[in-house]
GROMACS .gro file of C-alpha atoms in nm:
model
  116
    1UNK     CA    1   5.217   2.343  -2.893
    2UNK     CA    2   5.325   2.307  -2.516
    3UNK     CA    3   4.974   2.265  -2.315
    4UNK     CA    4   4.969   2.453  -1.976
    5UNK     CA    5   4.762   2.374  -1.666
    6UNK     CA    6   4.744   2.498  -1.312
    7UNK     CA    7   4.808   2.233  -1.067
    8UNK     CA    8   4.442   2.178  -0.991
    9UNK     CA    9   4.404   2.140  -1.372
   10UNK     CA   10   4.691   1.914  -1.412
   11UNK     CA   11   4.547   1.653  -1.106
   12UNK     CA   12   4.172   1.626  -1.289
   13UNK     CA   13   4.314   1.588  -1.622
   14UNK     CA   14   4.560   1.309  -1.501
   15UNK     CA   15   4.227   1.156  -1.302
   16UNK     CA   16   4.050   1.162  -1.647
   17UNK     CA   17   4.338   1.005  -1.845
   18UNK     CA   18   4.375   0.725  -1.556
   19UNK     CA   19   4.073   0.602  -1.711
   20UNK     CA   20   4.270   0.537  -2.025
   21UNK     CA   21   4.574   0.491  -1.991
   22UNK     CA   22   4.773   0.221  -1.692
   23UNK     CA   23   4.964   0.447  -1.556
   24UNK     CA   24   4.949   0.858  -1.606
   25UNK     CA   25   5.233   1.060  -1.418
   26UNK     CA   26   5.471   1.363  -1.423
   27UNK     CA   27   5.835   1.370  -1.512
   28UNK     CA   28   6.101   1.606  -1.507
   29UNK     CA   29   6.305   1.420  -1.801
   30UNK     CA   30   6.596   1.636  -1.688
   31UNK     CA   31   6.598   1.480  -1.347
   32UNK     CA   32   6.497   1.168  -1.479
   33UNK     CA   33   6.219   1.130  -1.210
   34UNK     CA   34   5.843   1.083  -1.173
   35UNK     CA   35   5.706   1.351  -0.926
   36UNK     CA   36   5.383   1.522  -0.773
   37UNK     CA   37   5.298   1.872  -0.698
   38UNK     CA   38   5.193   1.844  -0.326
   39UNK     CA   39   4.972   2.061  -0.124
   40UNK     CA   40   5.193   2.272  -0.016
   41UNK     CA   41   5.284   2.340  -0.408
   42UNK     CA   42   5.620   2.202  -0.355
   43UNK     CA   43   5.751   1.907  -0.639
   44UNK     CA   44   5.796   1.582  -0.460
   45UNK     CA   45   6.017   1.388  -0.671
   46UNK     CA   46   5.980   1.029  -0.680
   47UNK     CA   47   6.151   0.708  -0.822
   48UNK     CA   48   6.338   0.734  -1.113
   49UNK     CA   49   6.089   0.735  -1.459
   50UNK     CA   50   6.288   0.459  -1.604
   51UNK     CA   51   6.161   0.225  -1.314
   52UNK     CA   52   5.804   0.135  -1.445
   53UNK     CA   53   5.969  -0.133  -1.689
   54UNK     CA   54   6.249  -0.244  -1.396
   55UNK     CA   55   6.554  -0.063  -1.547
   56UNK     CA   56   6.805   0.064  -1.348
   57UNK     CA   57   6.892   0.354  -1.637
   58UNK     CA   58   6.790   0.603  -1.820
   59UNK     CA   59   6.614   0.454  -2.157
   60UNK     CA   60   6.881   0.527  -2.459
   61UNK     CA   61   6.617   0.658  -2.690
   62UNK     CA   62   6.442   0.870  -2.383
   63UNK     CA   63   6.106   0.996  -2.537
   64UNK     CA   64   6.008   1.206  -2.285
   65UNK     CA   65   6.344   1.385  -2.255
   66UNK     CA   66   6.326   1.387  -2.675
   67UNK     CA   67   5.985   1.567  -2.626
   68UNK     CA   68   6.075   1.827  -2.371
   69UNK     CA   69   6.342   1.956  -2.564
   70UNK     CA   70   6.108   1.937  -2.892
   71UNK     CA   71   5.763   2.061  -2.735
   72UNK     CA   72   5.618   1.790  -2.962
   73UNK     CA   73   5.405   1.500  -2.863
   74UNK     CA   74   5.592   1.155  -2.902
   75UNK     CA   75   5.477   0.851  -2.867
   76UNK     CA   76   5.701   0.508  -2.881
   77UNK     CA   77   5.658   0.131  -2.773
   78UNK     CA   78   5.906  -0.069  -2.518
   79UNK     CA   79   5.918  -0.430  -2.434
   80UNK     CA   80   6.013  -0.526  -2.129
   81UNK     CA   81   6.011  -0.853  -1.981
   82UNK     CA   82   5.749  -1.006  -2.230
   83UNK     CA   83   5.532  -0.676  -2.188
   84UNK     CA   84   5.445  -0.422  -2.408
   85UNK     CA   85   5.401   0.001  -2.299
   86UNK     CA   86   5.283   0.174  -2.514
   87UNK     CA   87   5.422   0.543  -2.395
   88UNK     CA   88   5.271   0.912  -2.513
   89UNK     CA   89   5.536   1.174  -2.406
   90UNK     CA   90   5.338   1.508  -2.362
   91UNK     CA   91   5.524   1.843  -2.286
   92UNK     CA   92   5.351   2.053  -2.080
   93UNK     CA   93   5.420   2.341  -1.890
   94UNK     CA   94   5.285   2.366  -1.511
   95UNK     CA   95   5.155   2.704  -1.398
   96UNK     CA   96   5.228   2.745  -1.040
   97UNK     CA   97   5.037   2.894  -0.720
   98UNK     CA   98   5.388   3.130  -0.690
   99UNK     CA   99   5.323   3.265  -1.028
  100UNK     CA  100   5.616   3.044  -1.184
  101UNK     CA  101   5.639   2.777  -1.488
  102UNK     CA  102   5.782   2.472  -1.479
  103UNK     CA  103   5.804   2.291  -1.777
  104UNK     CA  104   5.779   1.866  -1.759
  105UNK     CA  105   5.653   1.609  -1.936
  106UNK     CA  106   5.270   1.407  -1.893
  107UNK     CA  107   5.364   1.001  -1.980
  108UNK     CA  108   5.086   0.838  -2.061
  109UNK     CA  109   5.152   0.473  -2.061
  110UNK     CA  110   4.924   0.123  -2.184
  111UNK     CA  111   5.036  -0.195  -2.038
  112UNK     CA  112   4.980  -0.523  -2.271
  113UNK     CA  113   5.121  -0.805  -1.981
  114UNK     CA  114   5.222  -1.102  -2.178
  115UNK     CA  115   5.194  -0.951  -2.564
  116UNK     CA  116   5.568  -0.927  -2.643
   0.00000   0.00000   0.00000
């Protein structure tokens, strides 16, 4: 089951999870980009999602595009560099101010430095 949040919703349950987890963003696995919903409700797309482990690609086995498509929860394990992330793909579906969906992806991702 696809979660769905307003934007207010979706910004204090990514401030709860950042308690948790190392890093806790938005991705349009389409785009293949991290983004924000800004204050003006716009998306602001950001660097590409594959950058938090230094790629310069989209992963081959993309979990969060995998999840999307699925509307399952997926979780999978990268090593990078002698590090370890630990990533939870979560589909959700964003309820907009304009009355619109958009439907994305929450990563939630652990960082072990070192543990590979």
């Amino acid at each position: 089951m696809t979660l769905q949040f307003t934007e207010r919703e979706v910004k204090a349950e990514m401030a709860r999870l950042s308690k948790e987890y190392d890093i806790v963003r938005l991705v349009d696995p389409e785009e293949c980009h991290a983004f924000s919903v800004g204050a003006d409700h716009s998306c602001k797309y950001g660097e590409g999602c594959y950058s938090v482990w230094r790629s310069t690609n989209r992963c081959r086995n993309c979990t969060s595009l995998r999840a999307f498509k699925t509307g399952m929860e997926l979780h999978k394990t990268e090593i990078k560099d002698g590090d370890l992330y630990f990533i939870t793909s979560r589909p959700i579906e964003l309820l907009l101010a304009d009355g619109t969906t958009f439907s994305c992806v929450m990563e939630l991702i652990r960082i072990e430095r070192g543990r590979a």
